[in-house]
Tab-separated table of C-alpha atoms and ligand atoms in Angstrom:
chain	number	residue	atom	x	y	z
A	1	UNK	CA	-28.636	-3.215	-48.197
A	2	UNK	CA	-24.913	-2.819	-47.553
A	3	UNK	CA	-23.127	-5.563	-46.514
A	4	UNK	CA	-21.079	-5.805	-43.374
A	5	UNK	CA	-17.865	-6.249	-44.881
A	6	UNK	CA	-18.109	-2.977	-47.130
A	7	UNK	CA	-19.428	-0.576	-44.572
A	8	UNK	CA	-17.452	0.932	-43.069
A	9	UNK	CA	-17.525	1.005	-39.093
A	10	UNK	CA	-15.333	1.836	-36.110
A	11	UNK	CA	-15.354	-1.873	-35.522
A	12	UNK	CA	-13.201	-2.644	-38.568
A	13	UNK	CA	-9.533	-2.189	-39.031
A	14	UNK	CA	-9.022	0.895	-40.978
A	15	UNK	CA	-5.753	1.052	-43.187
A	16	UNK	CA	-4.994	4.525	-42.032
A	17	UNK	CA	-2.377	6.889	-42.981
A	18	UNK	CA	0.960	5.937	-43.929
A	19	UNK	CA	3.258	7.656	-41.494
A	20	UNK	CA	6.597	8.792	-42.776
A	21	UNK	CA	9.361	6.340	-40.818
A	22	UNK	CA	10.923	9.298	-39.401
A	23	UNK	CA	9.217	12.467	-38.753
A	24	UNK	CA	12.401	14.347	-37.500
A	25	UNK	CA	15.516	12.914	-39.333
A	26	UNK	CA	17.933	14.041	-37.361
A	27	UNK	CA	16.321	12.840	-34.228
A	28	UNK	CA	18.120	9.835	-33.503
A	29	UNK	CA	16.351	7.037	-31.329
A	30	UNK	CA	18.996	7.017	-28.446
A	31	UNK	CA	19.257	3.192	-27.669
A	32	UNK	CA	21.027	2.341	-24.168
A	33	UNK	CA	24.255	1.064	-24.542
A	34	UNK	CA	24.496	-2.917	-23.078
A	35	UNK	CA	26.716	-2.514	-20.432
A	36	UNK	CA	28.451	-5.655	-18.968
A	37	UNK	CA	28.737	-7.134	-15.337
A	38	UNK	CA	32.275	-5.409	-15.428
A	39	UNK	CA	30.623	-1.999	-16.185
A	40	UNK	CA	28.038	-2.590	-13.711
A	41	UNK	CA	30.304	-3.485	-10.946
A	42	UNK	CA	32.671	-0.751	-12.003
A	43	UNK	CA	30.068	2.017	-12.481
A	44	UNK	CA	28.804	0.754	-9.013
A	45	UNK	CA	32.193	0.996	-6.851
A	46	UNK	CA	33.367	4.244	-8.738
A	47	UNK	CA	29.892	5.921	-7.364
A	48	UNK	CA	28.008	6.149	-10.666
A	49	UNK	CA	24.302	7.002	-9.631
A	50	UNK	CA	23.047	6.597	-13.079
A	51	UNK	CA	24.800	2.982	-13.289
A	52	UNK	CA	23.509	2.131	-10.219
A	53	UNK	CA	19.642	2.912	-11.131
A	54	UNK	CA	20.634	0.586	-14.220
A	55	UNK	CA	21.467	-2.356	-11.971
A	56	UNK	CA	18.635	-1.778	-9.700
A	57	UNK	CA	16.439	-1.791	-12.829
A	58	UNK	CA	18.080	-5.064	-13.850
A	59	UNK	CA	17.482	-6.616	-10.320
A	60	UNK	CA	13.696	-5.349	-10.453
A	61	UNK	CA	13.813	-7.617	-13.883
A	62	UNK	CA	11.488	-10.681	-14.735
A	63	UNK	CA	13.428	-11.283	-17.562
A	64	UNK	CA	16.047	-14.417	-16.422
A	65	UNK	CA	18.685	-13.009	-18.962
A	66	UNK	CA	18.914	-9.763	-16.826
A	67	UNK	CA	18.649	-12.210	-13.544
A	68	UNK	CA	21.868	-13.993	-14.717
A	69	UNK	CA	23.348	-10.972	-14.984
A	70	UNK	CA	22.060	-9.438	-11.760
A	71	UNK	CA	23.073	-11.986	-9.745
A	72	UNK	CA	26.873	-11.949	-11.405
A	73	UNK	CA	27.170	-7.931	-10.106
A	74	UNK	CA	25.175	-8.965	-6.976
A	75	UNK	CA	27.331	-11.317	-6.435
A	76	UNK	CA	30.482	-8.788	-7.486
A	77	UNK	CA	29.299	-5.959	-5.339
A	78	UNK	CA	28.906	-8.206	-2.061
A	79	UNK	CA	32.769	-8.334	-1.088
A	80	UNK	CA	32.063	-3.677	-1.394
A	81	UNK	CA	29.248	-4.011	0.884
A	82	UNK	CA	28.109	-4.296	4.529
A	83	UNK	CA	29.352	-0.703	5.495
A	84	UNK	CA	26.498	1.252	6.395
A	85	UNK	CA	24.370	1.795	8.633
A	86	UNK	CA	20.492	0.392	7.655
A	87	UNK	CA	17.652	1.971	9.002
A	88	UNK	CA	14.042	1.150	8.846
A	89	UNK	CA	11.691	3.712	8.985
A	90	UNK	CA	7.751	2.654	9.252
A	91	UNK	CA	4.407	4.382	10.510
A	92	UNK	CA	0.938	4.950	9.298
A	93	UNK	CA	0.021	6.801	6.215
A	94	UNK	CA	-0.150	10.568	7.188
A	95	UNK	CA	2.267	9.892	10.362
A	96	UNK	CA	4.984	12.137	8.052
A	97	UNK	CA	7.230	9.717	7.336
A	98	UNK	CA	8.437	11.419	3.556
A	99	UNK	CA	8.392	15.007	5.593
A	100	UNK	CA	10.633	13.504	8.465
A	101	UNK	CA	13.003	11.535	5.767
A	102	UNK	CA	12.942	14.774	3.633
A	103	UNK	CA	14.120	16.615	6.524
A	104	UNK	CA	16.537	13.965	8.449
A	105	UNK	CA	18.016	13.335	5.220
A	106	UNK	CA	18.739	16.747	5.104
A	107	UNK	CA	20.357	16.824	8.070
A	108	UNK	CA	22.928	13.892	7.700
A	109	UNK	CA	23.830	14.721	4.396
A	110	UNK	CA	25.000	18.013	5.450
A	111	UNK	CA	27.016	16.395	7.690
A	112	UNK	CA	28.541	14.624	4.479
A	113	UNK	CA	26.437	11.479	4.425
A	114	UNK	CA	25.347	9.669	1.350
A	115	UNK	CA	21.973	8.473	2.095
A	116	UNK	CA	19.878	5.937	-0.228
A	117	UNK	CA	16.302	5.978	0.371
A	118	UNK	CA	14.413	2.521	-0.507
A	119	UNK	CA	11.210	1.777	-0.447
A	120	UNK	CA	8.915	-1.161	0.481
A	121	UNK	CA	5.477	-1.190	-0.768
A	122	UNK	CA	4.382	-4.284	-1.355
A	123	UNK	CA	0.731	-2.671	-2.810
A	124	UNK	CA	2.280	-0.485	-5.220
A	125	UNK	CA	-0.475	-1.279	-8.092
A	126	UNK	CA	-1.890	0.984	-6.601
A	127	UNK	CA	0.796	3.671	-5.757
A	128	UNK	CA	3.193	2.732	-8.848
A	129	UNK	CA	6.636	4.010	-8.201
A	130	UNK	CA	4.845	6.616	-5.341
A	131	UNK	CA	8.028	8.139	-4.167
A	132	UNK	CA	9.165	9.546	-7.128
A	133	UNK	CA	5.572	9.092	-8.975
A	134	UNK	CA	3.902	12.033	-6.216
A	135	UNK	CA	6.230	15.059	-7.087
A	136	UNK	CA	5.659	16.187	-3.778
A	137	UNK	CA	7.969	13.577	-1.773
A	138	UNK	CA	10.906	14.400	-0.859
A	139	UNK	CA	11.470	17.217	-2.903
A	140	UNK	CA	14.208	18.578	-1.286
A	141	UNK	CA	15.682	15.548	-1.220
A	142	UNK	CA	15.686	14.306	-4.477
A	143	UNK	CA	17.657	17.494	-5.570
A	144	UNK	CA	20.641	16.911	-3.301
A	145	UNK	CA	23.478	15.794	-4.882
A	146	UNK	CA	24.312	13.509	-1.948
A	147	UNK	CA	20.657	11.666	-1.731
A	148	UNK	CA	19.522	8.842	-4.229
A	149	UNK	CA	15.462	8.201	-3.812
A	150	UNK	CA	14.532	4.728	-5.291
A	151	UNK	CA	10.862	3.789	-5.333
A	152	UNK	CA	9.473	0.470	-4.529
A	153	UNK	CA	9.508	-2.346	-7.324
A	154	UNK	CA	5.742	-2.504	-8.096
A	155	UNK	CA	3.663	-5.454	-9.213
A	156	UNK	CA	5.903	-8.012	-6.538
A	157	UNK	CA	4.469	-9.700	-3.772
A	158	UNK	CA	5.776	-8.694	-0.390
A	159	UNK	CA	8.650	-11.832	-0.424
A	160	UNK	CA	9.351	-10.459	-4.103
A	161	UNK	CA	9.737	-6.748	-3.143
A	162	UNK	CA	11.673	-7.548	0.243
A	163	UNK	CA	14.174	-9.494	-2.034
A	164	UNK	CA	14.594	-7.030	-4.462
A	165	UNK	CA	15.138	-4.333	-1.419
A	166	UNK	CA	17.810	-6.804	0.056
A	167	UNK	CA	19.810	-6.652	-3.297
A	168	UNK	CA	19.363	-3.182	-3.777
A	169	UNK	CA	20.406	-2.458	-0.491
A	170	UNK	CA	23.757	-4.819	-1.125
A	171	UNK	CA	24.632	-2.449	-4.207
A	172	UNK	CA	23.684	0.973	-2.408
A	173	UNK	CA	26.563	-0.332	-0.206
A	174	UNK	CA	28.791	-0.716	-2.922
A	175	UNK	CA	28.022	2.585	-3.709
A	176	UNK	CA	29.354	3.938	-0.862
A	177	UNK	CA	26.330	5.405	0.533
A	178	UNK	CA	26.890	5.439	4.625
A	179	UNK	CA	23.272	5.791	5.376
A	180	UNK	CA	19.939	3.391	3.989
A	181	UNK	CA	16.655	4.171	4.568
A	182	UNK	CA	14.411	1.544	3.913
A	183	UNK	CA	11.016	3.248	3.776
A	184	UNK	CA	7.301	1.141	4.346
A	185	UNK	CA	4.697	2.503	2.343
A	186	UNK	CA	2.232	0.336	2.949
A	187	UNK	CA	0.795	-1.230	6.424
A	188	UNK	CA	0.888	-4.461	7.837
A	189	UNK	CA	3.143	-7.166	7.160
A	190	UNK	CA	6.055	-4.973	5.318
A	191	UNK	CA	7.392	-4.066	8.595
A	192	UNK	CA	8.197	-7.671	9.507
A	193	UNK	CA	10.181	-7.679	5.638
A	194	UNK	CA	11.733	-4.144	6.805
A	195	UNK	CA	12.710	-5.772	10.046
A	196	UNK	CA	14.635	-8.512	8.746
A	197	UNK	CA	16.772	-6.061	6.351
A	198	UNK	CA	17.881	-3.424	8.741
A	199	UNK	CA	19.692	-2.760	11.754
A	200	UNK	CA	17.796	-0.231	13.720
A	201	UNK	CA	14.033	-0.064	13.458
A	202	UNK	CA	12.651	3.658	14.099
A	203	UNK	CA	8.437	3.703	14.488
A	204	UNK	CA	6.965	7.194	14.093
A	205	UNK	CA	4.445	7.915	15.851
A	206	UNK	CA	1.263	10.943	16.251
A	207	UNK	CA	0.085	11.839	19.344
A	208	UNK	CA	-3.575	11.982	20.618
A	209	UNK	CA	-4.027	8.744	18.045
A	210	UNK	CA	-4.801	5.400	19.718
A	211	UNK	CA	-3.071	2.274	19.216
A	212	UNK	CA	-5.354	0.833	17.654
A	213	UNK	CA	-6.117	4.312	15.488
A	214	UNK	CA	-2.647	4.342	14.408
A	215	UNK	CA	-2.953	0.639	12.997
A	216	UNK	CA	0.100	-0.280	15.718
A	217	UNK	CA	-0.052	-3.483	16.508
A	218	UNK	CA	2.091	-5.025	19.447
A	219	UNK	CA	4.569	-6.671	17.448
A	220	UNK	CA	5.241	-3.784	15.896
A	221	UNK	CA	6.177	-1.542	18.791
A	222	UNK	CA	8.127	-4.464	20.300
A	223	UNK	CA	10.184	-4.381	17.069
A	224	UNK	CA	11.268	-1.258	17.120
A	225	UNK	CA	14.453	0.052	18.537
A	226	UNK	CA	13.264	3.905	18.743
A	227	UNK	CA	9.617	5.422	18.992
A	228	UNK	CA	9.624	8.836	17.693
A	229	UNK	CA	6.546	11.098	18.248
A	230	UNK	CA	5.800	12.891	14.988
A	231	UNK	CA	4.214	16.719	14.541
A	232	UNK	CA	5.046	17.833	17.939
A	233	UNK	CA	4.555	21.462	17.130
A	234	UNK	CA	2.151	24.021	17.910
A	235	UNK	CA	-0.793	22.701	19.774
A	236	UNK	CA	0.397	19.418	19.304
A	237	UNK	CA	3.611	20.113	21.721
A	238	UNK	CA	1.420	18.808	25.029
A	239	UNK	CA	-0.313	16.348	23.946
A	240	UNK	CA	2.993	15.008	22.116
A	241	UNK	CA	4.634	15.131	25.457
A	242	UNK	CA	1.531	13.173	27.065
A	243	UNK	CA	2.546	10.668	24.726
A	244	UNK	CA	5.493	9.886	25.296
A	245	UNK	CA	5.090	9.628	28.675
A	246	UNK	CA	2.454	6.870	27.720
A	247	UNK	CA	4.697	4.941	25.788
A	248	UNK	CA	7.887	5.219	28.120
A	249	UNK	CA	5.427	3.368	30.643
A	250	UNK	CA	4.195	1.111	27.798
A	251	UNK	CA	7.943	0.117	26.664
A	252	UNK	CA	8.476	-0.862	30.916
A	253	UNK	CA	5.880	-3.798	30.137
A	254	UNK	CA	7.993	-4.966	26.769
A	255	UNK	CA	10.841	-7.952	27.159
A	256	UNK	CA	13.944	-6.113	27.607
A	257	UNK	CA	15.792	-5.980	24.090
A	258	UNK	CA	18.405	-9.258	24.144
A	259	UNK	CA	21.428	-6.505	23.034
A	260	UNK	CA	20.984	-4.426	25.872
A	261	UNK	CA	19.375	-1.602	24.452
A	262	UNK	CA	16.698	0.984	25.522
A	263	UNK	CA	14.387	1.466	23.809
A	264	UNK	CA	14.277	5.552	23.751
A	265	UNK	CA	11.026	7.683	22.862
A	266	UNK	CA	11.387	10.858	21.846
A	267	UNK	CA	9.190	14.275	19.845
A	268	UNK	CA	9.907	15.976	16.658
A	269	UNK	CA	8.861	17.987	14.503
A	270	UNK	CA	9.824	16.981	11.155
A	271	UNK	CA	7.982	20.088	9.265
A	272	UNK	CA	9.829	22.487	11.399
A	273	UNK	CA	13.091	20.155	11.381
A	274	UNK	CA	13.053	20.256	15.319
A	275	UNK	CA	14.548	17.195	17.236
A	276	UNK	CA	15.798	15.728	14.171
A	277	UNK	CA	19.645	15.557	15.196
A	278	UNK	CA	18.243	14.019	18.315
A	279	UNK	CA	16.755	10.847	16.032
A	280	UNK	CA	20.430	10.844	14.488
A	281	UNK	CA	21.887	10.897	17.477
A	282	UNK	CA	19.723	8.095	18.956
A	283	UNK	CA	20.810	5.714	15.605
A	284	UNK	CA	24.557	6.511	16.688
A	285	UNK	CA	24.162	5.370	20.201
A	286	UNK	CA	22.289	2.422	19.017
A	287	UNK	CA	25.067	1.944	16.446
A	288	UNK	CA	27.871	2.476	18.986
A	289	UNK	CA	26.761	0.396	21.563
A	290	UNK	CA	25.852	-2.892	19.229
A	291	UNK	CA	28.873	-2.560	17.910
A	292	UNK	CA	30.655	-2.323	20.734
A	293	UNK	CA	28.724	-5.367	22.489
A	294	UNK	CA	29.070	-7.538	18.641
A	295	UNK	CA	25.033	-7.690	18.728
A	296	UNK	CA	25.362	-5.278	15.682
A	297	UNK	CA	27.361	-8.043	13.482
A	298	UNK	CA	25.239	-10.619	15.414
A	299	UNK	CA	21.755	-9.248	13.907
A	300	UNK	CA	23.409	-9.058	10.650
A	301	UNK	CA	24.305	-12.843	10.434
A	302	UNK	CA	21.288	-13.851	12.273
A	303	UNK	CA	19.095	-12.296	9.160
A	304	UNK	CA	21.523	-13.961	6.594
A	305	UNK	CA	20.631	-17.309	8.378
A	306	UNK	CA	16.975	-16.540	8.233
A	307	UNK	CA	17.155	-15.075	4.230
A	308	UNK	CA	18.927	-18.598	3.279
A	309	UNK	CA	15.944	-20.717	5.543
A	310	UNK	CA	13.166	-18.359	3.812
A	311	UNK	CA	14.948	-18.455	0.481
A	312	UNK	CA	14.982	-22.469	0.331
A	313	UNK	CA	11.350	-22.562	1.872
A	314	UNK	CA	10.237	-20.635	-0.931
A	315	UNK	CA	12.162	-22.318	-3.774
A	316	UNK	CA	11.152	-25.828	-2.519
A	317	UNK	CA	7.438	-24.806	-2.397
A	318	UNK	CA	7.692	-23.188	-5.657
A	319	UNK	CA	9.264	-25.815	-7.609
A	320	UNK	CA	6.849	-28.612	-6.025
A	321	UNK	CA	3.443	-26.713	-6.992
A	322	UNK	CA	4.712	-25.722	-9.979
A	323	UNK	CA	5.150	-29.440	-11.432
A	324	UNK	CA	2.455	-30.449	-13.434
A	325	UNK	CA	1.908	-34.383	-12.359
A	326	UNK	CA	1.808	-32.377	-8.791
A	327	UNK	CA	-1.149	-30.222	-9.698
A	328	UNK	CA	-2.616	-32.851	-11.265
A	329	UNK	CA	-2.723	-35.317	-8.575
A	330	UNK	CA	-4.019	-32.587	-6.002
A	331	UNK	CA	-6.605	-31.816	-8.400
A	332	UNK	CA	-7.313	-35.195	-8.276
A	333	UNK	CA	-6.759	-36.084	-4.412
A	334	UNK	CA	-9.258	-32.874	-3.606
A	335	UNK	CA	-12.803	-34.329	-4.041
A	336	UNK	CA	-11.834	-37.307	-2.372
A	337	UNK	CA	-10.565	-35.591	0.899
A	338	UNK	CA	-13.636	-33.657	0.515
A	339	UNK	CA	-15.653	-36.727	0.441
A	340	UNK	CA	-14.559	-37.942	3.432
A	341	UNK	CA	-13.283	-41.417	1.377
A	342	UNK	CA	-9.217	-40.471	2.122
A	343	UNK	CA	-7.506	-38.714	5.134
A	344	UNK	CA	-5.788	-35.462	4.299
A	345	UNK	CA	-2.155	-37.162	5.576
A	346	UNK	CA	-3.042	-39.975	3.534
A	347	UNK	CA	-3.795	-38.172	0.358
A	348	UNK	CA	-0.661	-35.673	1.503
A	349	UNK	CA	1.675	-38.956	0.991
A	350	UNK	CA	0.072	-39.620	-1.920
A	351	UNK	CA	1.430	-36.435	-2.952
A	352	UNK	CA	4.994	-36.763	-1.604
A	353	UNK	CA	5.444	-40.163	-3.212
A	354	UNK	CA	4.717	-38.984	-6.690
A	355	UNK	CA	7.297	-36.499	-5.932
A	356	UNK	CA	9.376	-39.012	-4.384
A	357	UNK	CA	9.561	-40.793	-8.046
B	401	GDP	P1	3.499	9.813	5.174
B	401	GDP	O1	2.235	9.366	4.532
B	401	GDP	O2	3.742	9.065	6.460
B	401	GDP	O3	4.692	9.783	4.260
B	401	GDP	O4	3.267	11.335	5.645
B	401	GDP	P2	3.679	12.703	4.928
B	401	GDP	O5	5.115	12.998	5.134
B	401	GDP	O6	3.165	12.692	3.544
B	401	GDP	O7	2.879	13.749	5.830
B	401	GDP	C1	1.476	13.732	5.929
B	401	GDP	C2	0.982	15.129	6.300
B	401	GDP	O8	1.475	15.486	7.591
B	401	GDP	C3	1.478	16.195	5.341
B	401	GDP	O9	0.445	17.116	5.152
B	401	GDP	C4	2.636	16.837	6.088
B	401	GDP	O10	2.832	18.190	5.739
B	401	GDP	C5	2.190	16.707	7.531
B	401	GDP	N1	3.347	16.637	8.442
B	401	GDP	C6	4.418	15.844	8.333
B	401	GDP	N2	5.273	16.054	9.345
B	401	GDP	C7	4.712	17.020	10.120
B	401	GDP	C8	5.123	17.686	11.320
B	401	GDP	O11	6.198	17.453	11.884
B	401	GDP	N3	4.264	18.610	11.840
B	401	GDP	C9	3.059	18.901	11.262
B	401	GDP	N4	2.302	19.798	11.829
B	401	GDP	N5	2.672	18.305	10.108
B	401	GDP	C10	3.478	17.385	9.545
């Protein structure tokens, strides 16, 4: 018999080959060059696109060296920022949001716009990097020298990626782009995060779809400053009309907007590019007016205030559950509330004064 340590199986280790150290010689391994927070914020202001990507990359980091340094050019950038305009730009999956960014990017960069399209998508293990990962979005787009298409930071949680946005948005700014999308790829709570990052909120919309087809809920529609009517071409035209009849009637029954605005509903066509400067047009209005009336500035500050609440919320929580005597002493307090032999505000206390100590 052969023993198991002589035979030789797949399951063993085999020494292999001995590869040469370099197969081509004169193929250098090109190593990027550490840039500082000076280059960053440099590279950032002059309009660098490349440089930019790198700090985005460096805000999408885990790694707290590259957060230090993040937060320096954040921090660097902030006094270049605030000077575009920030739309959101949500919908159901198939509603044609990439066609109708595709093509309304199009149309406001040839009006000598620099547009930044960002993207929230909060599930993105399963769509890694989907923007630029599915060749076919935004084609047109991607190749214009006045467009930069950033995909959504995967493997974040929704606070993570809606964080990340926020700080990519600050150094978009500083890049002097004019125009930010921020894009929802996914469905459900990622509007809210969208929400509370720009300053007009466009819903597209397909006609002939229910509400409750189209995955709309209430809050949604009553969070949006524009409802657009997608694929309103060819057959579609009528029934895309219908529509937005339906919803001008629907938007009647909605609070009135606290800055005055109307809420406007309106067709397109984004494959055929129809209506499109009509969107635009809409977002300069909105612009114009809430500037004009300071609700503009107003929304701005009021999300600031709500980041810094949300920001200490989270850091408080965080830093509580992750102490160790904490965990242990829930661990602990658990079976007993579930036993009925302590009150949960008891045992909560319990909790509190440990951290208290
Ligand atoms: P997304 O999932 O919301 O990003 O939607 P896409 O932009 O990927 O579009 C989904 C499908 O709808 C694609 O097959 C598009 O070609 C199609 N589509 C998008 N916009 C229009 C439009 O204006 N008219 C018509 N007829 N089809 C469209």
């Amino acid at each position: 018999m052969v023993s198991s340590d002589t035979f030789d199986t797949a399951l063993n280790v085999q020494e292999g080959i001995e590869q040469p150290t370099q197969v081509n010689p004169f193929l250098q391994k090109k190593r990027k060059k550490e840039l500082s927070v000076a280059d960053y914020v440099n590279g950032i202001t002059g309009g660098d696109r490349v440089i930019l990507s790198r700090a985005i990359t460096l805000i999408e980091s885990v790694k707290p060296a590259h957060q230090v340094i993040a937060q320096e050019v954040i921090e660097k950038c902030l006094p270049y920022s605030g000077h575009s305009v920030r739309i959101g730009i949500t919908g159901v999956p198939g509603v044609g949001k990439s066609t109708f960014i595709e093509s309304f990017g199009t149309h406001i960069t040839a009006q000598g716009k620099q547009l930044a399209v960002l993207a929230i998508d909060p599930s993105s293990e399963r769509s890694k990097g989907s923007i630029l990962g599915d060749k076919t979005r935004m084609e047109q787009l991607s190749a214009n020298p006045r467009a930069f298409i950033r995909p959504s930071p995967s493997g974040l949680t929704l606070g993570g990626v809606a964080r990340k946005t926020r700080e990519s948005i600050i150094l978009c700014e500083a890049a002097g782009f004019d125009v930010i999308i921020v894009e929802t790829v996914g469905v459900g709570q990622s509007e809210t995060a969208v929400n509370s990052m720009v300053d007009f909120f466009l819903l597209l919309m397909l006609a002939g779809a229910g509400d409750e087809l189209q995955g709309i809920k209430r809050g949604i529609m009553e969070m949006a400053d524009a409802l657009v009517i997608n694929k309103a071409d060819g057959d579609n035209v009528r029934p895309s009309e219908l529509a937005k009849t339906r919803y001008q009637s629907a938007l009647r029954l909605f609070p009135k907007q606290e800055n005055g605005w109307e809420v406007p509903v309106t067709t397109c066509s984004a494959i055929e590019n129809h209506a499109i400067d009509k969107v635009w047009q809409i977002i300069c209005d909105f612009e114009k007016e809430t500037k004009n009336n300071g609700f503009f500035d107003r929304n701005r500050n009021e999300q600031h205030v709500k980041i810094f609440y949300d920001w200490i919320d989270f850091t408080l929580k965080n830093n509580f559950f992750n102490k160790l005597e904490i965990q242990n002493k829930i661990d602990q307090l658990l079976p007993l509330i579930l036993s009925g032999s302590i009150t949960p505000y008891q045992a909560g206390n319990q909790v509190f004064a440990l951290n208290d100590n």
